[in-house]
mmCIF file of C-alpha atoms (C1' of nucleotides) in Angstrom:
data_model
loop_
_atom_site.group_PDB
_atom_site.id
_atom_site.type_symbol
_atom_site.label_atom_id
_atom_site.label_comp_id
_atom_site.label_asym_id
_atom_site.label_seq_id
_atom_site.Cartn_x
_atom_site.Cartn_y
_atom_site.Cartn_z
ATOM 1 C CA UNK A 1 14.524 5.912 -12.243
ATOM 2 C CA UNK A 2 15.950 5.443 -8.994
ATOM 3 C CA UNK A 3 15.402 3.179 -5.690
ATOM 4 C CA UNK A 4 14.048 5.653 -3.282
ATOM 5 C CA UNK A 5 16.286 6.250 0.160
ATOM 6 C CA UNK A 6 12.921 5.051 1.594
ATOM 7 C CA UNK A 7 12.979 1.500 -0.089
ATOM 8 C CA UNK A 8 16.665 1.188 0.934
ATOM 9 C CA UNK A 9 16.409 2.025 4.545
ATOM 10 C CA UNK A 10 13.015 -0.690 4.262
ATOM 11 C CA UNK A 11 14.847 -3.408 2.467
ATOM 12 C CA UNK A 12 18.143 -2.721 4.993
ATOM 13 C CA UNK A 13 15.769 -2.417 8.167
ATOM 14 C CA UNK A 14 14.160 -5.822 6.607
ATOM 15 C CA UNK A 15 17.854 -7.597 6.647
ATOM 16 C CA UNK A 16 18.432 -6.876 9.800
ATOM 17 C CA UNK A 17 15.481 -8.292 11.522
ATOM 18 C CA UNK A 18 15.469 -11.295 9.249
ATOM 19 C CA UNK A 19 19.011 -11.791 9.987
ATOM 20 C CA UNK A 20 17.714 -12.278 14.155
ATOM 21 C CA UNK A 21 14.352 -13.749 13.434
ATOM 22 C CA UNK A 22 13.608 -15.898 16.427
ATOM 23 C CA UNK A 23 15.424 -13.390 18.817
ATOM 24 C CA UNK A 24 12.211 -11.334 19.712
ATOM 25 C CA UNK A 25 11.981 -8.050 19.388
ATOM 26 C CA UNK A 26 14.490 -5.295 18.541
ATOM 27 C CA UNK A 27 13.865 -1.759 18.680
ATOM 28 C CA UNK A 28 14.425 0.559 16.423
ATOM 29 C CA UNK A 29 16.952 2.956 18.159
ATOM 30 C CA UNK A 30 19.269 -0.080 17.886
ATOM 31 C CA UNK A 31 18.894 -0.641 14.140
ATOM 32 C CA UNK A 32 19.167 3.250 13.844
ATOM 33 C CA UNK A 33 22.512 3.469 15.229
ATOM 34 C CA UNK A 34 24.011 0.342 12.912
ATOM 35 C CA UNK A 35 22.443 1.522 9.886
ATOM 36 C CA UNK A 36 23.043 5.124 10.737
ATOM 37 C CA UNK A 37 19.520 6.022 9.670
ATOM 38 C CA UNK A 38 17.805 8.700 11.736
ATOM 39 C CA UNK A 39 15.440 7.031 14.105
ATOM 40 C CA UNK A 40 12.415 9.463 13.283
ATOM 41 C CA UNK A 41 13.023 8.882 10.229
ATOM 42 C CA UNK A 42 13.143 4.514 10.742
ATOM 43 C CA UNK A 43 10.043 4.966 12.451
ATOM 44 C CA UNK A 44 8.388 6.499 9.343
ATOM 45 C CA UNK A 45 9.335 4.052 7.182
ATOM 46 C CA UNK A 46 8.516 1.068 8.946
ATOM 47 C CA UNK A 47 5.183 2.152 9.252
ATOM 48 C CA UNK A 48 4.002 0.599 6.107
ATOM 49 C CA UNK A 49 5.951 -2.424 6.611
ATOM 50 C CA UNK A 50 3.935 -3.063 9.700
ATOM 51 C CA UNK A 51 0.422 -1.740 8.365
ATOM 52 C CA UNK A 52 1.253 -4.439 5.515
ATOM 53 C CA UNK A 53 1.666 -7.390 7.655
ATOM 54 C CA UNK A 54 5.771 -7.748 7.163
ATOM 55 C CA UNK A 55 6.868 -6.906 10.860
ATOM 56 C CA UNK A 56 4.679 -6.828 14.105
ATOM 57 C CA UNK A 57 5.227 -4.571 16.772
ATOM 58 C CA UNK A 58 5.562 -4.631 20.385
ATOM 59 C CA UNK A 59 4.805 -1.487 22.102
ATOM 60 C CA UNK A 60 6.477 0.037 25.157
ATOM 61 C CA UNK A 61 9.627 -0.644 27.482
ATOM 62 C CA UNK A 62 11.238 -3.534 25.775
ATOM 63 C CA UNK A 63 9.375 -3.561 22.830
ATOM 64 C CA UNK A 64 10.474 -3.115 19.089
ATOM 65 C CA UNK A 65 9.805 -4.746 15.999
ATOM 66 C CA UNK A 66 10.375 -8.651 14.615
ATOM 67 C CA UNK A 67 9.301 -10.483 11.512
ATOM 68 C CA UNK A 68 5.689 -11.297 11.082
ATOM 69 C CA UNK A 69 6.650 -14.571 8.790
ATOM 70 C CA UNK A 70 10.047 -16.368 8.285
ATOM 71 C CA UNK A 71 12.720 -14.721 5.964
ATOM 72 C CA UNK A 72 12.182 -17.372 3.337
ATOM 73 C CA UNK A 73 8.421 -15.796 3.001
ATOM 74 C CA UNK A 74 9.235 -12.448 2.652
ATOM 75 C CA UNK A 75 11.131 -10.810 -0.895
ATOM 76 C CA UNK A 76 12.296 -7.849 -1.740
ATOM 77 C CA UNK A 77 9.644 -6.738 -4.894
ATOM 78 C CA UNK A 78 7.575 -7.210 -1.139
ATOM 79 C CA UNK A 79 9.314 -4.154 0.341
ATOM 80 C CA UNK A 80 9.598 -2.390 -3.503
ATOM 81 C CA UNK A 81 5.857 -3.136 -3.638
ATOM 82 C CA UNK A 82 5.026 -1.612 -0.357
ATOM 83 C CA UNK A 83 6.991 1.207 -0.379
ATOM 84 C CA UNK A 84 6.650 2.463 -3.476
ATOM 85 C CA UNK A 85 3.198 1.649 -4.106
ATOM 86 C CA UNK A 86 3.992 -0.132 -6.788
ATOM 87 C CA UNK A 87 6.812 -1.947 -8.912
ATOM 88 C CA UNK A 88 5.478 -0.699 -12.399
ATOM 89 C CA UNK A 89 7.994 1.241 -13.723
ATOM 90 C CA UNK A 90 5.080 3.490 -15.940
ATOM 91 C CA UNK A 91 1.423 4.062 -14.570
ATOM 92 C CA UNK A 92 -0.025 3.041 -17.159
ATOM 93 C CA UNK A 93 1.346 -0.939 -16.957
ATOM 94 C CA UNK A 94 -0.984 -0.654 -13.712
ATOM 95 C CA UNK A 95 -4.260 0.662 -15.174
ATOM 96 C CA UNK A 96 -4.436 -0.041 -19.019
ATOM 97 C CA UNK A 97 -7.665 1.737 -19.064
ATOM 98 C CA UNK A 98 -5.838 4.877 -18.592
ATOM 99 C CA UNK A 99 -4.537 5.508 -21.741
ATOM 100 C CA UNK A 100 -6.888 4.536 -24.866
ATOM 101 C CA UNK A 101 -3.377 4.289 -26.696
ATOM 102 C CA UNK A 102 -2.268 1.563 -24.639
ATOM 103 C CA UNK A 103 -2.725 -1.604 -27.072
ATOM 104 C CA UNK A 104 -1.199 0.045 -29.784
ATOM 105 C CA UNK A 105 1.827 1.676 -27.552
ATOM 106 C CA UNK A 106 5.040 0.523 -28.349
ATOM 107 C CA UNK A 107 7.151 2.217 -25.905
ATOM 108 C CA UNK A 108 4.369 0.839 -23.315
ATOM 109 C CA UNK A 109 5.150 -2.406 -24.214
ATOM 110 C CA UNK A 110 8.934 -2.269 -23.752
ATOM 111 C CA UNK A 111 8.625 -0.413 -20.814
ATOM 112 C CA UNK A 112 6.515 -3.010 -19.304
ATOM 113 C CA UNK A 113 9.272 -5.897 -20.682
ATOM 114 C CA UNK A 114 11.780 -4.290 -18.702
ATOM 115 C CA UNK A 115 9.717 -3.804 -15.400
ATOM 116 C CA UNK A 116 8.687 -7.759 -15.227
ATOM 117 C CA UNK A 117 12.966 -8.380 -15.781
ATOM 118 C CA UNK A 118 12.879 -6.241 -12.573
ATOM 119 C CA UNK A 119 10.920 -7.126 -11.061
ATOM 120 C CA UNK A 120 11.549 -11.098 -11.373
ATOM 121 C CA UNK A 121 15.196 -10.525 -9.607
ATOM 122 C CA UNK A 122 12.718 -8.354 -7.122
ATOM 123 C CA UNK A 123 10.790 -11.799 -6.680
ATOM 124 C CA UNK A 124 13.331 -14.364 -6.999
ATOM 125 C CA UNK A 125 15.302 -13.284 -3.506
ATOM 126 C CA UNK A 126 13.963 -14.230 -0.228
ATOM 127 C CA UNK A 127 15.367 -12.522 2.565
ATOM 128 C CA UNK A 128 16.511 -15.821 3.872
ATOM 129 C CA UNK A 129 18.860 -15.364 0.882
ATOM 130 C CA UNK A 130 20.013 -12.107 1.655
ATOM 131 C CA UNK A 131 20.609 -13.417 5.365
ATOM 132 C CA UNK A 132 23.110 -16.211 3.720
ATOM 133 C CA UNK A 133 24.896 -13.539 1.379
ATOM 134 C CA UNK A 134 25.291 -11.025 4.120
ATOM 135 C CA UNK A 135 27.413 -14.046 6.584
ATOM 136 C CA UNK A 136 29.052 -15.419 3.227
ATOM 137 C CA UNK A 137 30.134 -11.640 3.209
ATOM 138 C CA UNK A 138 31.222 -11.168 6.575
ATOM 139 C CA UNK A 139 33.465 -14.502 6.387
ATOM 140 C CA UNK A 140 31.242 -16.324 8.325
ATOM 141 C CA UNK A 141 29.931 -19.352 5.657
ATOM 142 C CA UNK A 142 26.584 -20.301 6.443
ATOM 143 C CA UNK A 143 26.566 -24.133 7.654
ATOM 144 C CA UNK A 144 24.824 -25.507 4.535
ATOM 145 C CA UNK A 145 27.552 -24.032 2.133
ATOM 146 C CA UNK A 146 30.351 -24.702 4.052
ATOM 147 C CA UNK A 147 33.397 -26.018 2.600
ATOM 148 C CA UNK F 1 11.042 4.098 -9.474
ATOM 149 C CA UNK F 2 9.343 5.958 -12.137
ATOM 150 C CA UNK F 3 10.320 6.558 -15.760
ATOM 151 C CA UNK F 4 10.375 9.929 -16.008
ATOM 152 C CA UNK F 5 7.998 11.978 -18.623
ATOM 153 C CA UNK F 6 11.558 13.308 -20.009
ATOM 154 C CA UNK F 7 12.391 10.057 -20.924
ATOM 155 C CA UNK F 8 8.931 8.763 -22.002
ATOM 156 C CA UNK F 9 8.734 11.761 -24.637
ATOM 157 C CA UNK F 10 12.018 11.062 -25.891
ATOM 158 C CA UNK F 11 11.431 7.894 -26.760
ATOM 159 C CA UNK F 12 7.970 8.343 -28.334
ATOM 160 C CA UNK F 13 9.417 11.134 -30.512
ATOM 161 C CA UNK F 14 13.396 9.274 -31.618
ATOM 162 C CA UNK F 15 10.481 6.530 -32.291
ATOM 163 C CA UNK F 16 8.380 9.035 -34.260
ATOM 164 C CA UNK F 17 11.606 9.861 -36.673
ATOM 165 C CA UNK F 18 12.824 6.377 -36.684
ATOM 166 C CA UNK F 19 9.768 5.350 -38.273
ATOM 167 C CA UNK F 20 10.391 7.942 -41.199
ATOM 168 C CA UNK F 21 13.868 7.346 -41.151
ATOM 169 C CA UNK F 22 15.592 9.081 -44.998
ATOM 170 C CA UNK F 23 12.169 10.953 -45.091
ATOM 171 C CA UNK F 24 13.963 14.431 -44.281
ATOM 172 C CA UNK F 25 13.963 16.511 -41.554
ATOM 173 C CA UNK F 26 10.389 16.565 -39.274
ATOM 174 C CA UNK F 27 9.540 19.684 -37.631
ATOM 175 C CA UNK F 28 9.016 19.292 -33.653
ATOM 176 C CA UNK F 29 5.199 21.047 -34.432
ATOM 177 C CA UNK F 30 4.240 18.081 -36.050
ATOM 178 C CA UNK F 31 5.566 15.294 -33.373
ATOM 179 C CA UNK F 32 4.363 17.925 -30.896
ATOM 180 C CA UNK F 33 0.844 17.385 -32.143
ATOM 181 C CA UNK F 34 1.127 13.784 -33.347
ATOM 182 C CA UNK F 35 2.278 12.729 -29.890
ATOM 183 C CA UNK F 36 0.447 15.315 -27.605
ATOM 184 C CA UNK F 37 3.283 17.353 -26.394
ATOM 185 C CA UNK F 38 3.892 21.068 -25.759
ATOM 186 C CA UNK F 39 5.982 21.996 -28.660
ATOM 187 C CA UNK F 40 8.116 23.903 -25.828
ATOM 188 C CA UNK F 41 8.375 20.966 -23.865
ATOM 189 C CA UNK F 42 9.959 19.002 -26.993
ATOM 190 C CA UNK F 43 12.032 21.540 -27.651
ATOM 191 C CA UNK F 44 13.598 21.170 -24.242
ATOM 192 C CA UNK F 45 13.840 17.518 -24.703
ATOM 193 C CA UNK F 46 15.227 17.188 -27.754
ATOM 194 C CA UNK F 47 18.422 19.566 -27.108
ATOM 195 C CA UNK F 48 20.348 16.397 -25.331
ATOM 196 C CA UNK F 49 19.115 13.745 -27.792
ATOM 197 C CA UNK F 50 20.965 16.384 -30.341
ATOM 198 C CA UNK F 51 23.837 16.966 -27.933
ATOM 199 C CA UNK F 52 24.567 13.199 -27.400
ATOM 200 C CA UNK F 53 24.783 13.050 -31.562
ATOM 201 C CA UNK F 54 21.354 11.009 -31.746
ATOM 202 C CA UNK F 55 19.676 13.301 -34.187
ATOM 203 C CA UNK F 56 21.064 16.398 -35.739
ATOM 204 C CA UNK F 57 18.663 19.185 -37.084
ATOM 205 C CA UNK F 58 18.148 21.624 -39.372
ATOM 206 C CA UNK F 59 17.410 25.117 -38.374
ATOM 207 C CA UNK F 60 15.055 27.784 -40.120
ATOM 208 C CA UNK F 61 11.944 27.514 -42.453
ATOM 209 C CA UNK F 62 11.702 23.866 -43.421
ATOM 210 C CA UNK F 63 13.802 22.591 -41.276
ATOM 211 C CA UNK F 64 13.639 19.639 -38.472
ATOM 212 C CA UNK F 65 14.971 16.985 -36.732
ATOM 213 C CA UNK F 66 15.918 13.779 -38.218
ATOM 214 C CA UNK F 67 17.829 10.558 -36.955
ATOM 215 C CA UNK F 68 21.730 10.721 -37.191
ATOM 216 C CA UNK F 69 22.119 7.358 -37.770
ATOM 217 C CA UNK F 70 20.174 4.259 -38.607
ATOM 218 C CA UNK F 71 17.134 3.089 -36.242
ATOM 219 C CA UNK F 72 19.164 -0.077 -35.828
ATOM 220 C CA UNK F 73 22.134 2.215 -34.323
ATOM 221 C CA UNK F 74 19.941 3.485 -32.013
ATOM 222 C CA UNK F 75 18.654 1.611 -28.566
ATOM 223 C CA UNK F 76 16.496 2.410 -26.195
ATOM 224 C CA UNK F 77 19.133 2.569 -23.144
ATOM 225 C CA UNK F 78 20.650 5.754 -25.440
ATOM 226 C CA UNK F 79 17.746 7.079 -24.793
ATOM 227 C CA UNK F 80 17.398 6.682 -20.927
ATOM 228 C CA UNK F 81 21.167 7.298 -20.290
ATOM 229 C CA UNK F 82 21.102 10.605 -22.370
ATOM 230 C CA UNK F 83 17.918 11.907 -20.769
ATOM 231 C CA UNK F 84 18.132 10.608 -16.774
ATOM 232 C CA UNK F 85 22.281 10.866 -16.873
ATOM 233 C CA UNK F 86 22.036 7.200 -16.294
ATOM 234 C CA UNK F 87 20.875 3.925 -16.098
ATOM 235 C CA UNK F 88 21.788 2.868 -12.523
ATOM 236 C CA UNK F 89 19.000 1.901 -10.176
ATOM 237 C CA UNK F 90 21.052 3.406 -7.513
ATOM 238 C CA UNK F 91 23.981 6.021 -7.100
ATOM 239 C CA UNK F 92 26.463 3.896 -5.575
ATOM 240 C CA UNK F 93 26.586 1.538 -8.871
ATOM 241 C CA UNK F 94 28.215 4.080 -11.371
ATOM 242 C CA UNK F 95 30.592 5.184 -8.448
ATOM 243 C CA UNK F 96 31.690 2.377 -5.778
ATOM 244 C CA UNK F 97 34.269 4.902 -4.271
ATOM 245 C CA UNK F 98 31.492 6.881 -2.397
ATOM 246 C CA UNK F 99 30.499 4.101 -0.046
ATOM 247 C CA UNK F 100 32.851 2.379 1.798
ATOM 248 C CA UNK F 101 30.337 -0.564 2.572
ATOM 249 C CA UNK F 102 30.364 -1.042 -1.064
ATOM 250 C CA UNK F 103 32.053 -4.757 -1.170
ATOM 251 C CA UNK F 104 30.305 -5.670 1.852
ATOM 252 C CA UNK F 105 26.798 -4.309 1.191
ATOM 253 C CA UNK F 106 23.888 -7.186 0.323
ATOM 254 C CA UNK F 107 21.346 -4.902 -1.070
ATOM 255 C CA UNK F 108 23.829 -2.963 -3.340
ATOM 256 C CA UNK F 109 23.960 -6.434 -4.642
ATOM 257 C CA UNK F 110 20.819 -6.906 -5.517
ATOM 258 C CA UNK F 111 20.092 -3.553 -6.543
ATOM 259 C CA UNK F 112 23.040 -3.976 -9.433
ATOM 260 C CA UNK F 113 21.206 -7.515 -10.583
ATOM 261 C CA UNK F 114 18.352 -5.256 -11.505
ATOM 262 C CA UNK F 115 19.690 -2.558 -12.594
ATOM 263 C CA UNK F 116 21.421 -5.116 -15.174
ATOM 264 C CA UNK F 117 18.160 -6.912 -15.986
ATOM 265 C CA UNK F 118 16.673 -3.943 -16.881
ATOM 266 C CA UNK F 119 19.609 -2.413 -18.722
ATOM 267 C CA UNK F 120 19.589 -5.603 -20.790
ATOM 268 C CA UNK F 121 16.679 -5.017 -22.122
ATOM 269 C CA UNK F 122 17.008 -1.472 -22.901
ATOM 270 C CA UNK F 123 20.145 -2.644 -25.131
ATOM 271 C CA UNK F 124 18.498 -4.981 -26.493
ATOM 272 C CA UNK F 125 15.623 -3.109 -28.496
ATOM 273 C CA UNK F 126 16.553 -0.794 -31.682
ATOM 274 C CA UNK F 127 14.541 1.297 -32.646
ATOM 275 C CA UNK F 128 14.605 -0.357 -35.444
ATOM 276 C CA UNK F 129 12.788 -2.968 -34.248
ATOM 277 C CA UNK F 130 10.618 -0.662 -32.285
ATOM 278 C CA UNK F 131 9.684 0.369 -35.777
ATOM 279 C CA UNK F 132 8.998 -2.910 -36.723
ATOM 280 C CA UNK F 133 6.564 -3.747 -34.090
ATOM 281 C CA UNK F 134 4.874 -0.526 -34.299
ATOM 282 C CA UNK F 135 4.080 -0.924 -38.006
ATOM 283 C CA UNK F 136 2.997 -4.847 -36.839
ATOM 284 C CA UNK F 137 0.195 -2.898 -34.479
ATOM 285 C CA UNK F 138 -0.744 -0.617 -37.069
ATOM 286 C CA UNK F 139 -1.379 -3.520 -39.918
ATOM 287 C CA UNK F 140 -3.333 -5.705 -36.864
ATOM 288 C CA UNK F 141 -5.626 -2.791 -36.034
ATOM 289 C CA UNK F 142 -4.717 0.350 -37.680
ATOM 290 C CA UNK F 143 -6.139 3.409 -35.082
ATOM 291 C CA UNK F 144 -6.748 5.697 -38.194
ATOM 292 C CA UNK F 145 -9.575 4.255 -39.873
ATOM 293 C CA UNK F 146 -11.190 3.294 -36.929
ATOM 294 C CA UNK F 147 -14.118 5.348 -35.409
ATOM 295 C "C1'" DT R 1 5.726 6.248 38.726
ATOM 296 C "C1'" DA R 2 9.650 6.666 35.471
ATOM 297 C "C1'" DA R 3 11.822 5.164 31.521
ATOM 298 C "C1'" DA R 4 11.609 3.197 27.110
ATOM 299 C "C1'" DT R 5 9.463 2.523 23.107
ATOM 300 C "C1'" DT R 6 5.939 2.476 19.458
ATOM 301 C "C1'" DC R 7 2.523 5.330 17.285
ATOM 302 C "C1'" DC R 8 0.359 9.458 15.266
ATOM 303 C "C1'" DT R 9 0.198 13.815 12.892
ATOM 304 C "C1'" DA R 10 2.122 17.722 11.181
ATOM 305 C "C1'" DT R 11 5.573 20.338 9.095
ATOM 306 C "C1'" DC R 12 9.761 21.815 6.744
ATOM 307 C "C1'" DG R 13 13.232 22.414 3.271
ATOM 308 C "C1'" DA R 14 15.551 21.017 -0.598
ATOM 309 C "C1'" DT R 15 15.447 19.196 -4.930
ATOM 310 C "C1'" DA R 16 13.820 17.802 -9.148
ATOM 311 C "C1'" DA R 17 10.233 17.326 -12.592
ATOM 312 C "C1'" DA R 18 7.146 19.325 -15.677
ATOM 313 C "C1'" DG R 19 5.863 22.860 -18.203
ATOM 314 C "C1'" DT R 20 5.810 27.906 -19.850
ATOM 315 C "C1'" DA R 21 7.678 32.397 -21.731
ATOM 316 C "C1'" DT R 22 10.364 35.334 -24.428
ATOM 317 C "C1'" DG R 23 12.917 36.195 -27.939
ATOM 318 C "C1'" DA R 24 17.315 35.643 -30.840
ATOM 319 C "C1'" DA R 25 19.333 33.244 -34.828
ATOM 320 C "C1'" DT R 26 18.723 30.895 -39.037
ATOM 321 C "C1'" DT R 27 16.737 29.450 -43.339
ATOM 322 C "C1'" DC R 28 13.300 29.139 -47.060
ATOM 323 C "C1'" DG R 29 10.147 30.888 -50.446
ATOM 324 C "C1'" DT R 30 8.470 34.608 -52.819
ATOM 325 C "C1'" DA P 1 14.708 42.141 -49.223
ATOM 326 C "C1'" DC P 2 10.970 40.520 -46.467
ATOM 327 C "C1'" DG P 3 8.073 37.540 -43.799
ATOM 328 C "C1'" DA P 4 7.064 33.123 -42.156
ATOM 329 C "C1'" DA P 5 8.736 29.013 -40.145
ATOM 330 C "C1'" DT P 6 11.711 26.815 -37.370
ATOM 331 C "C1'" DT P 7 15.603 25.752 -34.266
ATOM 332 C "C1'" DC P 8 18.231 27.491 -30.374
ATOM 333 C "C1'" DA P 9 19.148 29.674 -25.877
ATOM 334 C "C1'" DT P 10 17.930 31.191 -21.462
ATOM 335 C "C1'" DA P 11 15.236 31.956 -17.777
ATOM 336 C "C1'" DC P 12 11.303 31.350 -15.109
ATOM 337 C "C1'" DT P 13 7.226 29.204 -12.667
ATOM 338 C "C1'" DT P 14 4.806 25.841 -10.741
ATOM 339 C "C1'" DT P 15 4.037 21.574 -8.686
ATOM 340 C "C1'" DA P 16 5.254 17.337 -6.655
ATOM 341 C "C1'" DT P 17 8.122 14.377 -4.286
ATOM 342 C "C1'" DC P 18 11.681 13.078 -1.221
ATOM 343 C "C1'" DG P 19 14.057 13.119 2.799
ATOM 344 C "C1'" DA P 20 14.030 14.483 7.164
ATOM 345 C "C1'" DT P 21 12.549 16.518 11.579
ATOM 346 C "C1'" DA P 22 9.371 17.772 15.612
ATOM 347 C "C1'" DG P 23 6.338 17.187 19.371
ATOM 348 C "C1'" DG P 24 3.824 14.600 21.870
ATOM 349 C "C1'" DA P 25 0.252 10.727 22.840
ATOM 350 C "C1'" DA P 26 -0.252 5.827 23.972
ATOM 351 C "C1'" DT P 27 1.605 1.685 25.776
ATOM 352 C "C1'" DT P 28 4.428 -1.428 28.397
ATOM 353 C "C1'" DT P 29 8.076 -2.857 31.635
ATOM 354 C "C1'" DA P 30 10.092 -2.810 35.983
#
DNA sequence: TAAATTCCTATCGATAAAGTATGAATTCGT
DNA sequence: ACGAATTCATACTTTATCGATAGGAATTTA
């Protein structure tokens, strides 16, 4: 029951594009060296990301990879979703018809309880509100917030 | 971000003897057929849940497994942290020391938030009231006289 | 044309998960 | 005392997944 390395490299690769949206593109031999992530292995793990619609690519000299859509439209169960394939913690909470026990399952039930808590904080943060915890973090307040 | 099988069986079968709780000790070759598991596999399972003091047994002819304390003792997060070794979403939660970007690091953040959500409700449910809604299914729709 | 970069496909190795096998130790009933 | 039932211990096998790497094709800039 962990977060894949996969889904952490996505979700880190994810903060650091929304965190220079507008800039154009940025490729990812740069985000490789600040997130020390291999770069073969970057490039297989954006791959989804892209095929899903989150970033678009520009190929070639100069190109890399931006945000399709602002941070504020994009959350993290987005990135768990993608992936992972899913965000059910069980199969079964994705295809009922699996399992002929499934309406009487207990255990199903509880399981599923605690994959919706998940998966809420999953939905509930943009990030547009990682961007503003990251520069809270790094001392620099974010103009709204500042005191 | 799977719930392992480990941890799936477990459950299903501390439910099993929760539900006939004082009854005496149940063999594992009735769960095993009740529930659909390789008695081996059990077996395997069950040696933690003993270790961590959840149930205690009783070996030789007539002997079994039963709870070692009350069903409303017992919660499901026992459960997970016995058989995964924890109940972290990620590694750097249970042990901050290993990564230095710890206090600075956004995702770990977030991460921890659902790790917690979930965790809550894994402490939240006895087995007890597992029991309880069980026996609620049962007396709605009761599988065994059904055709 | 050369360099930079994304894109595509294949592969590898390590690790863990799931399940099986064998048999010893223990206890009960007769 | 014996045989059946059951837990307990250990080791093994198989399969799947994860994480990572490799090589090179396609595309774009300058």
């Amino acid at each position: 029951m962990r977060i894949s390395t996969k889904i952490r490299c996505g979700a880190r690769t994810i903060l650091e594009l929304a965190s220079r949206y507008g800039e154009g593109p940025i490729d990812l031999k740069e985000i490789s060296k600040k997130e020390n992530i291999s770069l073969k292995y970057l490039e297989q793990v954006i791959i989804p990301l892209r095929t899903a619609g989150l970033v678009k690519s520009i190929r070639g000299s100069k190109g890399g990879y931006s945000l399709a859509k602002p941070p504020s439209e994009i959350c993290l169960n987005d990135v768990v979703e993608i992936l992972d394939g899913t965000n059910q913690l069980i199969e079964c909470l994705q295809d009922p018809k699996g399992c002929k026990k499934a309406p009487f399952c207990v255990t199903r039930d509880i399981w599923k309880e605690a994959s919706e808590a998940m998966n809420k904080i999953f939905r509930s943060i943009t990030f547009e509100e990682m961007v503003n915890r990251k520069k809270e973090k790094e001392g620099q307040s974010p103009p709204m917030y500042q005191i």
